[in-house]
Structure formats: C-alpha cells, structure tokens
Amino acid sequence: MTHVRNRDEPPAAEPLSPEGGGPRPTARIAPVIAVLAVSALLMILNETVLSVVLPQLMQEFRVEATTVQWLTTGFMLTMAVVIPTTGYLLQRFTTRALFTAAVLLFLAGTAMAAAAPGFTAMLLARVVQACGTAIILPLLMTTTLTSVPVAHRGTVMGLNSVVISVAPAIGPTVSGVVADSLGWRWVFGLMLVIGVVTLVLGLVFIRVADETRRAPLDLLSVVLSVVGFGGLVYGLASVGAAVAGAWQPPAALAVGVAALALFTVRQVRLQRSGSALLDLRPFAVHNFRVSLVIVVVCMATMLGTVVVLPIYLQTALGLSMLTTGLLLLPGGLVQGVLSPLIGRIYDSVGPRPLVVPGALLLCGGQWWLGTVGADTSAGLVVAMHVVFCVGMAMLMTPLMTLSLGALPRSLYGHGSAIMNTLQQLAGAAGTALLVAAMSIGAAAAAGLGGAGAQAVGTQDAFVIGGCLGLVAVVCAPFVRRLGRDGDREGADA
C-alpha cells in the first residue's frame, strides 16, 4: 500500500548529497516544480502585461486613466484578498487539485479577457485571472520548501524568483511586442494557448502523494481578511484621488486598518487551537521579519518603476509602444539570468554578502533614475534600469529563500501566504505612490510643456523610490545565515 504523506511531515529518507547538505531533489519532484514555475510565470506576467497598452484600452473602451488603471490594480486587489486563504487551501486540498483549479480559473479569465467587449467584462476577466494566480504562487513556494533540501534550496528558489520578480519586469515587453504586431487581444490569446499546454503537462507530471486534512475554515476570518486587505489595496491604489480631495480612499484605508486589527486579534486567538486562517507566528522569526521588510520595498519600487517608466518613455521621450517594451527588456533579461546564479552563490556564502550590495544597487538605481530629463538618451535610461534590476536579482532570491526557510515546516504555507499577500499590498502602494508623485510633479511643472513636465514628474516619482530603497539599505545588514537544518536561524553570515 502506498504511503501518503502530509505536507508538514518530513520527507522520507533519500540519498544524501556528497556535501552532506541533505537529500538531493528527487527526479520525481523536479518536473512538478518545473510545471508549477512555468504556470506561475505565465500567470504573474498578467500583473503588468497591460501597462503598455493602457492608453489604447482607454480609447477603445472610452474610459479615463483613473478608471482603466483598475485593470492592473483590480488584479492586485483580488490577489491580496485571495492569498490569505491559501494557508487553509494548502492543508485541505492536494497539490494536483489546487494546480488544476488555479490553471482552469486562469484559462477562464484569459478567454474572457481576449473576447471582452468592454471595460466591465475586461475587469471581471482580470479578477478571475487573479484568483488562479493567487493560488499558484503559494503552491509553488510551499512545494519547493517541503521537497527541496536546504543545501539546494537557494538554487531552486533562484529559479522561482524569476517568476516572482522577473515576470512583472518583462510583462510590458511582451505586451508591447505582441500588441504592436498583432493587437492587444492576442496578448491573451497566446497566453490561452500556452496555458492549455501547461495544464496538460501538469496533469501528466503532478502526481505528488500528499495527504490532506479537514482543516477548519473560520468564515469571520475570511470576511475580515477580505475587508481588511481589500480596503488597504483600494485605499493605497487610490492615493491620487485622495490627494485630489476624494474621501473614499481615506475611508477605505481606515476600514481596512480596523478590519486587519480585528483579523490579527482573531488569528492570534485561533492559532492556539491550530485553526487560524492565516497563522501569524512567522512574524516571531527574525529572518522572516527583516526579509519581509526588504521584499516589500523591492516589490513596491519594482512595480512602481514598471508603471512609471513606460509613461515617461512614451510621453517625455516620444517613443513608440514597441520601442518602450524593448527598452525595458534588458533589465528583465539581466534579472532573469542572474537570479539562478545568485541562488547558487547563496547556497555557498549565505545571504549577507548578496543582500547588502543588492540593497545599495536597488537604492542607487532608483536615485539615478531620479535624474532623467526630457533629453535623456534611451540608452542611459536602459543602463539606469539595468542597475536597479541587478539589485533586485541580488535581493529577491536570497530573501525569499531565507525568509521562508527560517520557518518551521508546519508554517511554510502560512509564511508563503503572508509573503505573497504583502507583496501585493506593496505593489499597490508603490505604484500608487510613484504615480501620484509623478502626476503632482508634472502638474506643478506644467509651464515647461508636456515633455518637460513629464520629466519633472518622473524625477519626483523616483525620488520617492529612492527613499523607499533607503529602508532596504538600513535593513540589509541585519539578515542572518540559516542554520544547517534550515529551520533554525544560525550564526551571522
């Protein structure tokens, strides 16, 4: 009779690596992680895939910029609402079942988006897409942590970080190239084809024998989570409207904060009996807390940059949609190439030799971008973006590995859910802050003309990004190297 293992149990004994770092990743789990990673890469592309084509959608759907931006913000809001429930879902359902549900939701949303007749239908499609994405990301992280030994975890997490941080960076390039040659609907049409192939591969390879348990679902926690995280994302994403005098964003923030306070109190109470929707004990782990702060800064600056740079390149420098997408490609490619390499280096030297210089590069890249003008050469902008992306690569892989690897095995799912939820909050906040700073700066410099005003606004946006980067610089020296078993924090790196 085949033994069925719970995700929280240690894996059965496997051949030890020559280095003594634990069992090697088995041939059985490698294709599983590969399929999950490809699926997550495809899905997370959608977080920024519309950024370059938003002006075209504004014309086609006859909506204003403040309305059309919800096609991106709504995606992040949905993820922030759904991800907190994944700690429960990972206990209740098998890897195969969750993968199938996630991909089917994504395919349904993608098909709806490709055929959307108007803005409302497109927004609904984005919500459905985000539901699938919100499930696949924690599933990928938890499967990696429970299946890959500590000695090889940095390398595999380096590949995973390509999904989390590189996919949003290359999203504008993908949409720019496809939309310019085939039209924006083909952005979703091509994803639909790739998604079907991924689903078939997943059904073939994902046959992990993991046991489920009938974990209790606290409905009040779900409601508080929806109101709390939803209110925060909505309020942060609408900061521009708040600056203009609208009362809804501050009200949403206040309601969101209050609901999250109640949610926190309830989770602390429920986790004593093991029935919390989102166990908050990962916050008690030093490496998790410090890494989380820096990852939040990374995602805020990255998503803010991905939105602000295309607007600057098209409005201030007068470049086409295709050229804009191609100019953002080198940074994404550099990040994608470096992430697995950084993962292997992390396995050897630990986090601090990577995280400290990475924080300096990320912060420096933001301040350098803050010097752009109406006559800055496109090549120089690419160089600025590449410096920022190198810093991102040096931070995301070590920090994702370090933060979740520092947790006890039983908290992997909850730690992953916390990490992914706060990344969405950070993305909404970073985008909103940088776009608001850009809009306010451009309005104040209106006398300089369109290109000049846009350049001034862009400078202001990246000054905000540089200030956020300083937080990462301050926190970076406080990361610690993991103990050899991966579940205890060891001596300093």
XYZ file of C-alpha atoms in Angstrom:
493
model
C 0.000 0.000 0.000
C 1.370 3.415 -0.973
C 2.136 5.721 1.942
C 0.542 9.131 1.650
C 2.499 11.927 3.306
C 1.193 15.125 4.838
C 2.876 18.317 3.560
C 4.021 19.086 7.102
C 5.784 15.761 7.619
C 9.494 15.490 6.819
C 10.167 13.664 3.538
C 11.132 10.031 3.566
C 14.822 9.256 3.673
C 16.565 9.915 0.380
C 20.172 9.629 -0.807
C 22.361 12.205 0.864
C 24.365 14.594 -1.245
C 28.162 14.296 -1.122
C 28.299 17.685 0.548
C 26.238 16.395 3.438
C 23.621 19.052 2.846
C 20.667 16.674 2.925
C 18.883 14.668 0.266
C 19.109 15.622 -3.352
C 15.965 16.888 -5.104
C 14.386 13.720 -6.484
C 13.726 13.177 -10.163
C 10.048 12.856 -9.237
C 9.688 16.356 -7.787
C 11.774 18.212 -10.398
C 9.110 18.146 -13.155
C 6.449 19.083 -10.608
C 8.321 22.241 -9.581
C 9.102 22.971 -13.236
C 5.420 22.837 -14.229
C 4.383 24.942 -11.235
C 7.095 27.507 -12.043
C 6.082 27.798 -15.710
C 2.433 28.146 -14.692
C 3.278 30.846 -12.165
C 5.479 32.650 -14.709
C 2.617 32.750 -17.190
C 0.143 33.956 -14.594
C 2.245 36.603 -12.866
C 3.065 38.159 -16.247
C -0.509 39.416 -16.143
C 0.243 41.723 -13.237
C 1.957 44.188 -15.578
C 1.147 42.901 -19.057
C -1.386 45.679 -19.675
C 0.789 48.605 -18.582
C 1.997 49.426 -22.105
C -1.434 49.057 -23.771
C -3.493 51.007 -21.221
C -3.589 54.144 -23.435
C -5.015 52.049 -26.294
C -7.613 50.478 -23.975
C -8.637 53.936 -22.754
C -9.527 54.873 -26.325
C -11.201 51.586 -27.217
C -13.262 51.293 -24.028
C -13.806 55.081 -23.740
C -12.664 55.359 -20.120
C -10.355 57.724 -18.246
C -6.907 56.885 -16.871
C -8.229 56.723 -13.296
C -10.691 54.040 -14.445
C -8.509 51.970 -16.764
C -5.769 51.593 -14.106
C -8.136 49.300 -12.218
C -7.348 46.602 -14.774
C -3.965 46.403 -13.028
C -4.993 47.444 -9.523
C -8.012 45.106 -9.549
C -5.669 42.211 -10.322
C -3.509 43.053 -7.288
C -6.551 43.653 -5.075
C -8.006 40.241 -5.921
C -4.697 38.530 -5.186
C -4.391 40.336 -1.849
C -7.875 39.129 -0.915
C -7.486 35.501 -2.051
C -3.902 34.731 -0.970
C -4.606 34.796 2.811
C -6.930 31.810 2.320
C -4.214 29.710 0.686
C -2.809 28.590 4.047
C -6.130 26.790 4.555
C -6.340 25.585 0.946
C -2.863 24.026 1.090
C -3.953 21.882 4.029
C -7.383 20.996 2.658
C -6.578 20.084 -0.971
C -3.845 18.178 -2.787
C -1.185 19.792 -4.959
C -2.786 18.309 -8.077
C -6.252 19.595 -7.185
C -5.025 23.108 -6.401
C -2.919 23.248 -9.575
C -5.875 22.170 -11.707
C -8.236 24.694 -10.104
C -5.695 27.522 -10.428
C -4.964 26.907 -14.106
C -8.639 26.454 -15.011
C -9.506 29.760 -13.317
C -6.653 31.462 -15.150
C -7.715 29.992 -18.503
C -11.321 31.079 -17.959
C -10.241 34.626 -17.118
C -7.826 34.765 -20.049
C -10.501 33.638 -22.521
C -12.876 36.276 -21.120
C -10.196 38.969 -21.485
C -9.403 38.015 -25.082
C -13.073 38.407 -26.041
C -14.008 41.264 -23.677
C -16.449 43.655 -25.423
C -15.997 46.450 -22.884
C -14.303 47.642 -19.709
C -16.621 45.864 -17.243
C -16.116 42.492 -18.917
C -12.366 43.051 -19.005
C -12.270 43.932 -15.299
C -14.231 40.772 -14.434
C -11.816 38.740 -16.548
C -8.860 40.200 -14.657
C -10.463 39.245 -11.329
C -10.909 35.632 -12.457
C -7.313 35.508 -13.730
C -6.038 36.824 -10.396
C -7.899 34.124 -8.442
C -5.877 31.456 -10.244
C -2.617 33.364 -9.816
C -3.224 33.817 -6.091
C -3.387 30.036 -5.646
C -0.408 29.030 -7.798
C 2.221 31.271 -6.168
C 1.966 29.930 -2.573
C 1.627 26.417 -4.025
C 4.954 26.811 -5.851
C 6.755 28.152 -2.770
C 5.368 25.545 -0.380
C 6.151 22.660 -2.748
C 9.735 23.911 -3.094
C 10.245 24.268 0.647
C 8.793 20.874 1.513
C 10.516 18.958 -1.284
C 13.971 20.514 -1.828
C 16.736 20.025 0.774
C 18.368 23.051 2.345
C 21.680 22.620 0.502
C 19.982 23.055 -2.881
C 17.134 25.340 -1.880
C 18.833 28.594 -2.868
C 19.338 27.375 -6.439
C 15.720 26.306 -6.850
C 14.396 29.443 -5.168
C 16.566 31.428 -7.577
C 14.549 29.922 -10.403
C 11.345 30.683 -8.511
C 12.373 34.287 -8.010
C 12.483 34.622 -11.799
C 8.746 34.043 -11.647
C 8.050 36.479 -8.827
C 10.264 39.385 -9.776
C 11.253 38.966 -13.422
C 7.830 38.162 -14.883
C 6.355 41.565 -13.922
C 9.501 43.238 -15.288
C 9.152 41.646 -18.745
C 5.360 41.923 -18.861
C 5.433 45.324 -20.620
C 7.919 43.991 -23.196
C 5.736 41.008 -24.008
C 2.595 43.102 -24.378
C 4.405 45.821 -26.330
C 5.764 43.413 -28.942
C 2.589 41.335 -29.309
C 0.140 44.254 -29.227
C 2.157 46.269 -31.727
C 2.214 43.457 -34.284
C -0.997 41.510 -33.636
C -3.219 43.678 -31.443
C -3.797 43.645 -27.681
C -6.303 40.762 -27.726
C -3.558 38.431 -28.940
C -1.668 39.085 -25.690
C -4.356 36.993 -24.020
C -4.857 34.683 -26.996
C -1.260 33.471 -26.905
C -1.408 33.064 -23.118
C -4.511 30.925 -23.537
C -2.675 28.503 -25.834
C 0.354 28.264 -23.530
C -1.942 27.839 -20.529
C -3.698 24.842 -22.097
C -0.345 23.168 -22.806
C 0.741 23.836 -19.213
C -2.457 22.307 -17.856
C -1.896 19.110 -19.860
C 1.728 18.852 -18.682
C 0.651 19.413 -15.093
C -1.956 16.670 -15.228
C 0.734 14.316 -16.544
C 3.558 15.151 -14.126
C 1.912 16.327 -10.890
C 1.204 13.117 -9.025
C 2.567 14.082 -5.606
C 1.282 11.809 -2.835
C 0.352 14.460 -0.283
C -2.253 13.969 2.381
C -4.958 16.489 3.185
C -6.709 17.201 6.440
C -10.105 18.677 7.170
C -8.790 21.987 8.459
C -11.494 24.234 9.927
C -12.448 27.343 7.955
C -13.332 30.352 10.087
C -15.769 32.394 7.992
C -15.432 35.504 10.158
C -11.677 35.471 9.474
C -12.379 35.259 5.744
C -14.716 38.271 5.911
C -12.260 40.310 7.980
C -9.457 39.361 5.575
C -11.451 40.437 2.518
C -12.460 43.753 4.083
C -9.017 44.401 5.575
C -6.728 43.596 2.658
C -9.269 44.821 0.111
C -9.659 48.147 1.910
C -5.895 48.625 2.155
C -5.226 47.875 -1.512
C -8.117 50.066 -2.675
C -7.045 52.946 -0.451
C -3.382 52.715 -1.437
C -4.170 52.380 -5.131
C -6.433 55.451 -4.989
C -3.949 57.749 -3.261
C -4.013 60.037 -6.293
C -7.747 60.551 -5.858
C -7.200 61.213 -2.145
C -4.707 63.960 -2.982
C -7.377 65.489 -5.231
C -9.798 65.592 -2.297
C -11.804 62.367 -2.630
C -12.999 60.952 0.694
C -13.367 57.300 -0.370
C -9.654 56.310 -0.298
C -9.004 57.528 3.293
C -12.261 55.884 4.388
C -11.247 52.603 2.726
C -7.838 52.757 4.420
C -9.422 53.367 7.813
C -11.871 50.486 7.388
C -9.071 48.250 6.089
C -6.788 49.007 9.044
C -9.603 48.420 11.541
C -10.593 45.125 9.893
C -6.964 43.942 9.827
C -6.580 44.775 13.520
C -9.622 42.600 14.294
C -8.300 39.940 11.896
C -4.958 39.884 13.725
C -6.573 39.540 17.151
C -8.754 36.693 15.905
C -5.844 34.830 14.255
C -3.758 35.013 17.442
C -6.684 33.524 19.324
C -7.399 30.793 16.756
C -3.790 29.746 16.174
C -3.666 28.369 19.739
C -6.013 25.616 18.537
C -4.403 25.332 15.099
C -7.477 26.691 13.300
C -6.251 30.122 12.201
C -6.983 31.120 8.607
C -3.552 32.788 8.471
C -1.143 31.787 11.228
C 0.844 34.874 12.252
C 3.637 33.092 14.126
C 6.100 33.600 11.219
C 6.361 37.235 12.348
C 8.092 35.994 15.517
C 11.061 34.776 13.416
C 13.795 37.401 12.990
C 14.912 36.438 9.479
C 11.318 36.354 8.264
C 10.570 39.842 9.620
C 13.696 41.508 8.254
C 13.479 39.772 4.882
C 9.803 40.666 4.582
C 10.512 44.378 5.027
C 13.138 44.350 2.265
C 10.971 42.250 -0.088
C 8.122 44.736 0.414
C 10.474 47.560 -0.626
C 11.598 45.533 -3.664
C 8.081 44.917 -4.900
C 6.939 48.486 -4.237
C 9.805 50.001 -6.203
C 9.718 47.396 -8.975
C 6.003 47.631 -9.769
C 6.076 51.403 -9.404
C 9.009 51.525 -11.832
C 7.298 49.222 -14.343
C 4.324 51.611 -14.469
C 6.178 54.961 -14.377
C 8.962 54.186 -16.879
C 6.662 53.360 -19.848
C 4.714 56.585 -19.267
C 7.971 58.577 -19.199
C 9.404 56.857 -22.277
C 6.258 57.407 -24.332
C 5.240 60.860 -23.061
C 8.530 62.612 -22.331
C 10.790 60.931 -24.899
C 8.086 60.322 -27.518
C 8.923 56.646 -28.070
C 6.518 54.091 -29.527
C 4.800 51.309 -27.611
C 7.043 48.691 -29.248
C 10.248 50.615 -28.523
C 9.163 51.171 -24.924
C 8.627 47.452 -24.433
C 12.001 46.598 -25.959
C 13.856 49.151 -23.809
C 12.512 47.501 -20.658
C 13.661 44.069 -21.840
C 17.413 44.254 -20.937
C 16.664 44.824 -17.257
C 14.245 41.911 -17.171
C 16.674 39.633 -19.008
C 19.572 40.562 -16.706
C 17.397 39.814 -13.708
C 16.295 36.504 -15.191
C 19.848 35.394 -15.979
C 21.292 36.467 -12.625
C 18.586 35.033 -10.334
C 19.556 31.328 -10.655
C 23.273 32.266 -10.426
C 22.593 34.296 -7.287
C 20.751 31.280 -5.894
C 23.829 29.067 -6.319
C 26.057 31.712 -4.736
C 23.623 31.981 -1.830
C 23.947 28.243 -1.193
C 27.697 28.796 -0.707
C 28.066 32.148 1.038
C 24.717 32.857 2.703
C 22.569 35.983 2.434
C 24.519 38.973 3.716
C 27.290 39.166 1.038
C 24.497 39.366 -1.543
C 21.796 41.337 0.228
C 23.916 44.305 1.350
C 25.332 45.203 -2.104
C 21.968 44.313 -3.670
C 20.192 46.881 -1.489
C 22.771 49.515 -2.443
C 22.298 48.810 -6.160
C 18.496 48.870 -5.898
C 18.526 52.138 -3.978
C 21.205 53.650 -6.228
C 19.280 52.652 -9.348
C 16.193 54.496 -8.089
C 18.147 57.670 -7.283
C 19.889 57.501 -10.679
C 16.512 57.188 -12.409
C 15.548 60.312 -10.480
C 17.934 62.308 -12.701
C 16.128 61.657 -16.026
C 15.107 64.619 -18.169
C 13.290 65.423 -21.385
C 16.511 64.931 -23.355
C 17.965 61.868 -21.590
C 19.107 59.250 -24.085
C 17.208 55.975 -24.239
C 20.462 54.071 -23.741
C 21.162 55.845 -20.472
C 17.650 55.055 -19.224
C 18.279 51.383 -20.037
C 21.539 51.492 -18.037
C 19.730 53.004 -15.043
C 17.047 50.328 -15.225
C 19.617 47.526 -15.500
C 21.410 48.707 -12.331
C 18.094 48.627 -10.491
C 17.297 45.138 -11.833
C 20.713 43.760 -10.794
C 19.942 44.941 -7.258
C 16.546 43.242 -7.453
C 18.145 39.937 -8.504
C 20.660 40.099 -5.640
C 17.850 40.672 -3.139
C 14.836 38.595 -4.148
C 16.444 35.143 -4.420
C 18.325 35.213 -1.081
C 15.454 36.855 0.781
C 12.727 34.517 -0.477
C 14.902 31.540 0.433
C 15.969 32.971 3.778
C 12.591 34.200 4.965
C 10.602 31.037 4.317
C 13.464 28.643 5.029
C 13.794 30.094 8.537
C 10.281 28.891 9.424
C 9.279 25.540 10.896
C 7.928 23.187 8.232
C 4.399 23.485 9.617
C 4.389 27.245 8.902
C 5.650 27.143 5.291
C 2.172 27.549 3.832
C 1.211 30.416 6.135
C 4.574 32.138 5.709
C 4.238 31.934 1.931
C 0.696 33.339 2.121
C 1.882 36.258 4.293
C 4.796 36.969 1.966
C 2.692 36.914 -1.202
C -0.142 38.974 0.313
C 2.193 41.730 1.480
C 3.897 41.736 -1.919
C 0.549 42.639 -3.488
C -0.012 45.356 -0.900
C 3.482 46.656 -1.571
C 2.895 46.611 -5.321
C -0.324 48.606 -4.976
C 1.303 51.066 -2.569
C 4.464 51.501 -4.643
C 2.545 52.003 -7.868
C 0.170 54.467 -6.232
C 2.928 56.479 -4.520
C 5.161 56.750 -7.581
C 2.287 57.526 -9.967
C 0.857 60.130 -7.566
C 4.280 61.778 -7.181
C 4.690 61.772 -10.964
C 1.246 63.324 -11.540
C 1.690 66.003 -8.877
C 5.195 66.866 -10.081
C 4.082 67.051 -13.717
C 1.137 69.295 -12.823
C 3.383 71.647 -10.848
C 5.791 71.904 -13.810
C 3.102 72.360 -16.461
C 4.769 75.555 -17.651
C 7.686 73.547 -19.054
C 5.494 71.921 -21.677
C 4.353 68.297 -21.983
C 7.734 66.562 -22.234
C 9.446 68.779 -19.664
C 6.617 68.480 -17.158
C 6.528 64.703 -17.546
C 10.281 64.520 -16.947
C 9.979 66.562 -13.741
C 7.134 64.343 -12.556
C 9.192 61.231 -13.300
C 12.101 62.639 -11.293
C 9.794 63.175 -8.320
C 8.473 59.612 -8.626
C 11.937 58.062 -8.490
C 12.972 60.269 -5.580
C 10.158 58.549 -3.676
C 11.513 55.208 -4.932
C 14.996 56.166 -3.747
C 13.672 56.980 -0.280
C 11.982 53.568 -0.144
C 15.272 51.995 -1.214
C 16.997 53.534 1.808
C 14.794 51.339 4.019
C 16.268 48.259 2.316
C 19.812 49.602 2.777
C 19.233 50.063 6.511
C 17.677 46.613 7.000
C 20.078 44.582 4.818
C 22.922 44.186 7.393
C 20.505 42.581 9.875
C 19.871 39.384 7.890
C 21.379 36.223 9.363
C 22.507 32.982 7.807
C 20.242 29.977 8.334
C 21.278 27.035 10.465
C 22.272 23.920 8.569
C 18.892 22.271 9.049
C 17.158 25.289 7.597
C 14.602 25.587 10.409
C 16.718 27.440 12.931
C 18.467 30.739 12.477
C 22.153 30.195 12.691
C 25.160 32.380 13.258
C 25.654 35.561 11.323
C 26.767 35.242 7.742
